[in-house]
mmCIF file of C-alpha atoms in Angstrom:
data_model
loop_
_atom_site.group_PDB
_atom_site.id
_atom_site.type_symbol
_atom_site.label_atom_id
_atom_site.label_comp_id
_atom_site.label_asym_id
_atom_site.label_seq_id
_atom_site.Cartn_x
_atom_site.Cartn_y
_atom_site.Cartn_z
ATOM 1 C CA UNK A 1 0.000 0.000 0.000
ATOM 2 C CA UNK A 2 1.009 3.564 -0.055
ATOM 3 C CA UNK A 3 3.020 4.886 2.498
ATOM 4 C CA UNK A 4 2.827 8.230 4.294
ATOM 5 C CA UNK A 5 6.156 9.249 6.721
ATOM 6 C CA UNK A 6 5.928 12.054 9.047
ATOM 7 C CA UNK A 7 8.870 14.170 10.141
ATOM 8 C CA UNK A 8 10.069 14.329 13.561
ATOM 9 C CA UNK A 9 8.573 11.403 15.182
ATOM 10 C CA UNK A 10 8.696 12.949 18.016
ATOM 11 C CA UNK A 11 9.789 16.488 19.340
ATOM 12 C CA UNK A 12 10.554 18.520 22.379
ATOM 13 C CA UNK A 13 10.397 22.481 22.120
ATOM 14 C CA UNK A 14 9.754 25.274 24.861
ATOM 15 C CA UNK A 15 7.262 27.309 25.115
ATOM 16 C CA UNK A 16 6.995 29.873 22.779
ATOM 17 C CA UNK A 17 8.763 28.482 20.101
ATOM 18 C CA UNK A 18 7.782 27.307 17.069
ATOM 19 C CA UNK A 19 7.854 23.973 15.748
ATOM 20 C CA UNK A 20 7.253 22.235 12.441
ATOM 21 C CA UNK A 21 6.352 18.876 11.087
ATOM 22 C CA UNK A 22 6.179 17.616 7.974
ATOM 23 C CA UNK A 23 3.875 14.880 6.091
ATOM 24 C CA UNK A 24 5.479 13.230 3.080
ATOM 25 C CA UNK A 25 3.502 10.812 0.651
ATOM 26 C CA UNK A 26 6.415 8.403 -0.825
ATOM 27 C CA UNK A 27 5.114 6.368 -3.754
ATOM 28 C CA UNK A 28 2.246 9.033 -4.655
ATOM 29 C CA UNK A 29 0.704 12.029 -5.623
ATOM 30 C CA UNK A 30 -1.772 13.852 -2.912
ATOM 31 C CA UNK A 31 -4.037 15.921 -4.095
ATOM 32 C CA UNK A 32 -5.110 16.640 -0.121
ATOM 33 C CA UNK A 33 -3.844 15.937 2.853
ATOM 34 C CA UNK A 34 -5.552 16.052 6.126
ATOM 35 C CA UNK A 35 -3.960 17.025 9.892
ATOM 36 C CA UNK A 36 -5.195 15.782 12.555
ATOM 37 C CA UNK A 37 -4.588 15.771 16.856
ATOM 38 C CA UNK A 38 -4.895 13.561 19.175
ATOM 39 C CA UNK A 39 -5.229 13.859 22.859
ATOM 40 C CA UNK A 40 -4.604 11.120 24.968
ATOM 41 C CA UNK A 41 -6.758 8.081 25.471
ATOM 42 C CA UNK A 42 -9.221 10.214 22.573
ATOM 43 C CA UNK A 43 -10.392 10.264 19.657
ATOM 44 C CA UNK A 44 -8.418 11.652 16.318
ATOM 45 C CA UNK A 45 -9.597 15.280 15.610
ATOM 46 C CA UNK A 46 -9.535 16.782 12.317
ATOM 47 C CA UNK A 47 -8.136 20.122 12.334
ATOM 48 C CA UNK A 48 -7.527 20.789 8.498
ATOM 49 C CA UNK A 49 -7.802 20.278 5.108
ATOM 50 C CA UNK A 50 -4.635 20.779 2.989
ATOM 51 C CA UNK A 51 -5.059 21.099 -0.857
ATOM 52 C CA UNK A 52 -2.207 21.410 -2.840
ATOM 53 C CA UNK A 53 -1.769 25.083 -4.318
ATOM 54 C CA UNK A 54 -4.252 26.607 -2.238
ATOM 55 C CA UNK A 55 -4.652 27.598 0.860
ATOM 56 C CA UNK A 56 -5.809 25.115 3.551
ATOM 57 C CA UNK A 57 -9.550 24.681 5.261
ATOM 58 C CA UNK A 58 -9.650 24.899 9.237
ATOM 59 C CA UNK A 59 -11.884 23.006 10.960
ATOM 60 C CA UNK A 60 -14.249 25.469 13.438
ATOM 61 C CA UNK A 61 -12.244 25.955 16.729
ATOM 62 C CA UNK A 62 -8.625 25.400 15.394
ATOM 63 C CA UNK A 63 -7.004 28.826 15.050
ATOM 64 C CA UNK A 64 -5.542 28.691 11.374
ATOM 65 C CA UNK A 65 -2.861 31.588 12.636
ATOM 66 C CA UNK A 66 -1.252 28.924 15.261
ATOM 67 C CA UNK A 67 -1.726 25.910 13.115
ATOM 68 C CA UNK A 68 0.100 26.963 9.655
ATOM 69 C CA UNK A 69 -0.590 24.667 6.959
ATOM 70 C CA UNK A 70 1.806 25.198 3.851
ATOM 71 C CA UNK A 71 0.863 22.585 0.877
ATOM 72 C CA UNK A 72 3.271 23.665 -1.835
ATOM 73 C CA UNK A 73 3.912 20.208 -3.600
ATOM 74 C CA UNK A 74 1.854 16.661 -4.308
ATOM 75 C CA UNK A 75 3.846 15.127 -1.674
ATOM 76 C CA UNK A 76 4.651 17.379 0.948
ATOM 77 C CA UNK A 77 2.702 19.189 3.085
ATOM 78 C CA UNK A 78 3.783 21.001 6.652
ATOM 79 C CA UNK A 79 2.216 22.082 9.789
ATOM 80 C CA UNK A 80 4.019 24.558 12.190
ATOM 81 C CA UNK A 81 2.965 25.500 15.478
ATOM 82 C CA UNK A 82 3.748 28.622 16.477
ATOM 83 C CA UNK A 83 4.194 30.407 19.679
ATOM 84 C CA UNK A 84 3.565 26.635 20.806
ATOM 85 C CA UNK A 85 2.548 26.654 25.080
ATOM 86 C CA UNK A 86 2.039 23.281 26.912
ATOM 87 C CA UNK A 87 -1.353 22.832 26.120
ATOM 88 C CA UNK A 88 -0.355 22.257 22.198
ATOM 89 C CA UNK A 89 1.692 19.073 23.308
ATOM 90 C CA UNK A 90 -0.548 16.435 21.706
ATOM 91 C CA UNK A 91 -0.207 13.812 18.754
ATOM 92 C CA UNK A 92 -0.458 15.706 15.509
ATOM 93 C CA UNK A 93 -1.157 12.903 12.567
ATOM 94 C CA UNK A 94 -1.212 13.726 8.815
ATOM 95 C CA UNK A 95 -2.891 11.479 6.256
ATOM 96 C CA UNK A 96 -3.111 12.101 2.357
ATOM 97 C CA UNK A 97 -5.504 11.253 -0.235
ATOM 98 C CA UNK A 98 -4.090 10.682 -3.797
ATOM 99 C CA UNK A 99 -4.840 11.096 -7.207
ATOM 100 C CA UNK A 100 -5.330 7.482 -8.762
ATOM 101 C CA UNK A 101 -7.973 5.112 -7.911
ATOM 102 C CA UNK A 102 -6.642 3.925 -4.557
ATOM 103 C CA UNK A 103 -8.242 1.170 -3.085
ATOM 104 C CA UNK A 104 -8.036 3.402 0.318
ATOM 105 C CA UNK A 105 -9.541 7.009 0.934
ATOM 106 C CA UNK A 106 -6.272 7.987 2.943
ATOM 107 C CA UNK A 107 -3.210 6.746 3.926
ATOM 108 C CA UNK A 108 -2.038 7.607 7.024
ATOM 109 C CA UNK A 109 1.155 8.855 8.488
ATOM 110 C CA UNK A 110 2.683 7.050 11.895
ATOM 111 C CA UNK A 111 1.907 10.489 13.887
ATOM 112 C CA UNK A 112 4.131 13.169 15.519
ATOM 113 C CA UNK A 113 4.450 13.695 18.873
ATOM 114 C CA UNK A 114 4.696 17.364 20.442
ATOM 115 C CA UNK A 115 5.398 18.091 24.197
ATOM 116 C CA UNK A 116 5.782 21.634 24.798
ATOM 117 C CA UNK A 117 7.784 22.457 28.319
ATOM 118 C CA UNK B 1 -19.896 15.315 14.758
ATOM 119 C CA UNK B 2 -19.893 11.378 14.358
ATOM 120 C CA UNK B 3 -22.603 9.745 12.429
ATOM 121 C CA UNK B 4 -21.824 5.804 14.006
ATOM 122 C CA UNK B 5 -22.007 4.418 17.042
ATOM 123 C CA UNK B 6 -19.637 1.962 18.547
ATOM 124 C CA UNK B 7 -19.288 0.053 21.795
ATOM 125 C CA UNK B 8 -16.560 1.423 24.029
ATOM 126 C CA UNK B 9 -14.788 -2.118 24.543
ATOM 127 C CA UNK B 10 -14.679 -5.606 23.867
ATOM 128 C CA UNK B 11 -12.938 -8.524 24.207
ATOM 129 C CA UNK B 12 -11.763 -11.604 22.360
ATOM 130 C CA UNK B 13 -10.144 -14.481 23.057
ATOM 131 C CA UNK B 14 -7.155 -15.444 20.447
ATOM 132 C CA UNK B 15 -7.658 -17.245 17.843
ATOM 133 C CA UNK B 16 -11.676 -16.774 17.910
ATOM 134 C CA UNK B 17 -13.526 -14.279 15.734
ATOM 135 C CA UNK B 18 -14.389 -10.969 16.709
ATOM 136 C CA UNK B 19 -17.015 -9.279 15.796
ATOM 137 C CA UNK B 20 -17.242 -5.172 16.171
ATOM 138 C CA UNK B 21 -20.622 -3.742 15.567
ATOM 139 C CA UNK B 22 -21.191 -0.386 14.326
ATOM 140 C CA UNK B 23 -24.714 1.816 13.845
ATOM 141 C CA UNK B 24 -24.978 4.184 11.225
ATOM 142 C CA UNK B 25 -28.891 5.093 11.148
ATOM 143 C CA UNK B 26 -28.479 8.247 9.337
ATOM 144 C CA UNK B 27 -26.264 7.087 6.640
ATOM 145 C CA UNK B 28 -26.366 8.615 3.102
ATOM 146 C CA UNK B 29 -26.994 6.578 -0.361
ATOM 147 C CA UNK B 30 -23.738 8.195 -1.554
ATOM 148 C CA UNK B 31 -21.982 7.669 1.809
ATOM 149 C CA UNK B 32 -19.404 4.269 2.489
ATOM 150 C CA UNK B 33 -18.895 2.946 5.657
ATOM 151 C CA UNK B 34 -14.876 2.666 6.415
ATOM 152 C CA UNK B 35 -12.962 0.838 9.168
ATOM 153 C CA UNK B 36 -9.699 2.076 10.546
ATOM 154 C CA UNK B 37 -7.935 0.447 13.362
ATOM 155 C CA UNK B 38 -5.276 2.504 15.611
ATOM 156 C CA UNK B 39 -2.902 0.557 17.082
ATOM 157 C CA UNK B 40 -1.174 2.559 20.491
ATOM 158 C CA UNK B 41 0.919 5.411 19.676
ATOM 159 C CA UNK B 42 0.611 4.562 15.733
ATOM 160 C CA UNK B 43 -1.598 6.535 13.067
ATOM 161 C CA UNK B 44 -4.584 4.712 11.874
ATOM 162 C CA UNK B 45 -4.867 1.889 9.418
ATOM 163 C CA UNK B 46 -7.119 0.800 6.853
ATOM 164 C CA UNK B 47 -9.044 -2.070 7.314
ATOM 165 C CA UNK B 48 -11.592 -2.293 4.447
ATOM 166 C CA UNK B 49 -14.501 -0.006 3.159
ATOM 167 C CA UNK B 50 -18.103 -1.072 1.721
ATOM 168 C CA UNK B 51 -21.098 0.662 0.208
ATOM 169 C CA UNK B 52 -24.014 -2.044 0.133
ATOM 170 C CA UNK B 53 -22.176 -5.514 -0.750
ATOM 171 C CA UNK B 54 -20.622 -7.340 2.008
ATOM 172 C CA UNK B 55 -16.696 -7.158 1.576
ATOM 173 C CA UNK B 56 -13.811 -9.250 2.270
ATOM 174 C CA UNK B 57 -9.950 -8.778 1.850
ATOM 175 C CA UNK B 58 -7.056 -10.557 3.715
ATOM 176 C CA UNK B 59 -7.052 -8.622 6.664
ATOM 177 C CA UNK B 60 -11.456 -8.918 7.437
ATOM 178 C CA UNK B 61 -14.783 -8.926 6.247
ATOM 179 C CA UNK B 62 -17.256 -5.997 6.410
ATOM 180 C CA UNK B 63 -21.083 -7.210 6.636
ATOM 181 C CA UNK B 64 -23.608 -4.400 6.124
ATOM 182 C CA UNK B 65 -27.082 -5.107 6.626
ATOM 183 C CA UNK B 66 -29.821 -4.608 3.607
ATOM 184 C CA UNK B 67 -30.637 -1.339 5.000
ATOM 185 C CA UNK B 68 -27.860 -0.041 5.758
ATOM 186 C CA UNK B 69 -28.138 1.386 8.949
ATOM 187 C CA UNK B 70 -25.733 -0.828 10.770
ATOM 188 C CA UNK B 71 -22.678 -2.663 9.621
ATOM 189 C CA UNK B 72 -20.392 -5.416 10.984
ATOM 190 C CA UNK B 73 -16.535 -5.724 11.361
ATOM 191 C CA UNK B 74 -15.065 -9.441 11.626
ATOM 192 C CA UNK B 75 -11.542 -10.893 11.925
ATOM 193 C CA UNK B 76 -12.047 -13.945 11.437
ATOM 194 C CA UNK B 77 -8.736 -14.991 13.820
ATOM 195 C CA UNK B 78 -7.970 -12.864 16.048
ATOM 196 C CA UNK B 79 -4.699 -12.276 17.373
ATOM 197 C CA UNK B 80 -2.791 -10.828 20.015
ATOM 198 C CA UNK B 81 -1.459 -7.682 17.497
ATOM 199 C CA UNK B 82 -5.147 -7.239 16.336
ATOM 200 C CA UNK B 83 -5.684 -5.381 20.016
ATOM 201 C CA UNK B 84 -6.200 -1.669 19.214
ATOM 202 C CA UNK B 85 -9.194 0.894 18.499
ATOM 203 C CA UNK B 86 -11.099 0.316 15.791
ATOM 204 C CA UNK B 87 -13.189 3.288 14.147
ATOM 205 C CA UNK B 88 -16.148 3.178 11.778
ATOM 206 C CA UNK B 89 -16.643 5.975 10.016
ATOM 207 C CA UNK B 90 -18.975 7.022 6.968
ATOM 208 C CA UNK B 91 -17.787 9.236 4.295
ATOM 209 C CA UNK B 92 -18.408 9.721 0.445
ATOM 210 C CA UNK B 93 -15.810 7.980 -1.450
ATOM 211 C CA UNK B 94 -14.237 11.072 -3.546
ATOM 212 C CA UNK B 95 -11.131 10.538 -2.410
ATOM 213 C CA UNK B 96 -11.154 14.228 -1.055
ATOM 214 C CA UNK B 97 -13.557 13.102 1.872
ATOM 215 C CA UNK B 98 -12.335 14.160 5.225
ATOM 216 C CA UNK B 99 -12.434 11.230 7.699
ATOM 217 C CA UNK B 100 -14.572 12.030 11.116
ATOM 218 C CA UNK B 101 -13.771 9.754 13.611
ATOM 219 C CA UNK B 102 -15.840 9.056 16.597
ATOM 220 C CA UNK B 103 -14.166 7.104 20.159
ATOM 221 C CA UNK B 104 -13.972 3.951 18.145
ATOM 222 C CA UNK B 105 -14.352 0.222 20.385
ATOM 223 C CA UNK B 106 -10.983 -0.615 21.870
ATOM 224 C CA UNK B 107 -10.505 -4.247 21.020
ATOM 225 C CA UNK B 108 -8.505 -6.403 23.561
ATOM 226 C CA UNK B 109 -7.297 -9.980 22.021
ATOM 227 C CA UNK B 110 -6.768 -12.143 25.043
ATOM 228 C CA UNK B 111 -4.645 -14.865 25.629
#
């Protein structure tokens, strides 16, 4: 199947900086890619909708001016956090949706995870 | 919001079948009914996906019922790595769809 990598696996930052993670479809072309977070012991939430060449489609409640969402090529996409504060530390997972008749509606990347100190 | 509904646990003993229900009452005609599975501290995989027909690959099989408004997962053997959350979810297949998950049933395979 197609494959998905996500880039830190996991990352450390203080507070106020900003940190950014990238979502990489290897053996494809994504026409969108989705980012989601994850809390622990909840459910995945969707924050956005990335479409390549345009600009991306926040879900109500995620602030698009923290969350920036930069889709400038069929396989990459990045999120950065900025000004990130202990309450962003989460699971941040990407997953992309590509151009060809995939048997799947996404693939999904192995996740990022974010603690803030 | 979710449109299924999902028991918040189960359990199954190895090597015998589990079966995960899922309600959908409000489901579309254009809308598919997908199953991921989340594994601890992975991202979600794909299971297998359905419309009306009753589906099988290598990994499960996917019974919907004639109306639609409910669907069944089964793994047909469980094992001890089949243990994780597994979400059904409904979503037109346009390959653009964004996926909204719901709490899922966490699955425990049992010795």
């Amino acid at each position: 199947g197609a494959v998905v990598s996500q880039h830190p696996s996991r990352v450390i930052c203080k507070s106020g900086t900003s940190v950014k993670i990238e979502c990489r479809s290897l053996d494809f072309q994504a026409t969108t890619m989705f980012w989601y977070r994850q809390f622990p012991k909840k459910s995945l939430m969707l924050m956005a909708t990335s479409n390549e060449g345009s600009k991306a489609t926040y879900e109500q409640g995620v602030e698009k001016d923290k969350f920036l969402i930069n889709h400038a090529s069929l396989t990459l996409s990045t999120l950065t956090v900025t000004s990130a504060h202990p309450e962003d530390s989460s699971f941040y997972i990407c997953s992309a949706a590509g151009l060809a008749e995939l048997q799947e509606t996404q693939y999904f990347g192995p996740g990022t995870r974010l603690l803030v100190l | 919001d979710a449109k299924t509904t999902q028991p918040t646990s189960m359990d199954c003993a190895e090597g015998r079948a589990a079966n995960l229900p899922c309600n959908h009452s409000t489901i579309s005609g254009n809308e598919y009914v997908y199953w991921y599975r989340q594994i601890h501290s992975q991202g979600p995989q794909y299971i297998i996906h359905g419309l009306k027909n009753n589906e099988t690959n290598e990994m499960a099989s996917l019974i919907i019922t004639e109306d639609r408004k409910s669907s069944t997962l089964i793994l047909p053997h469980a094992t001890l790595r089949d243990t994780a959350v597994y979400y059904c979810i409904v979503s037109p297949d346009n390959q653009g769809g964004k996926l909204i998950f719901g709490q899922g049933t966490e699955l425990s395979v049992k010795p």
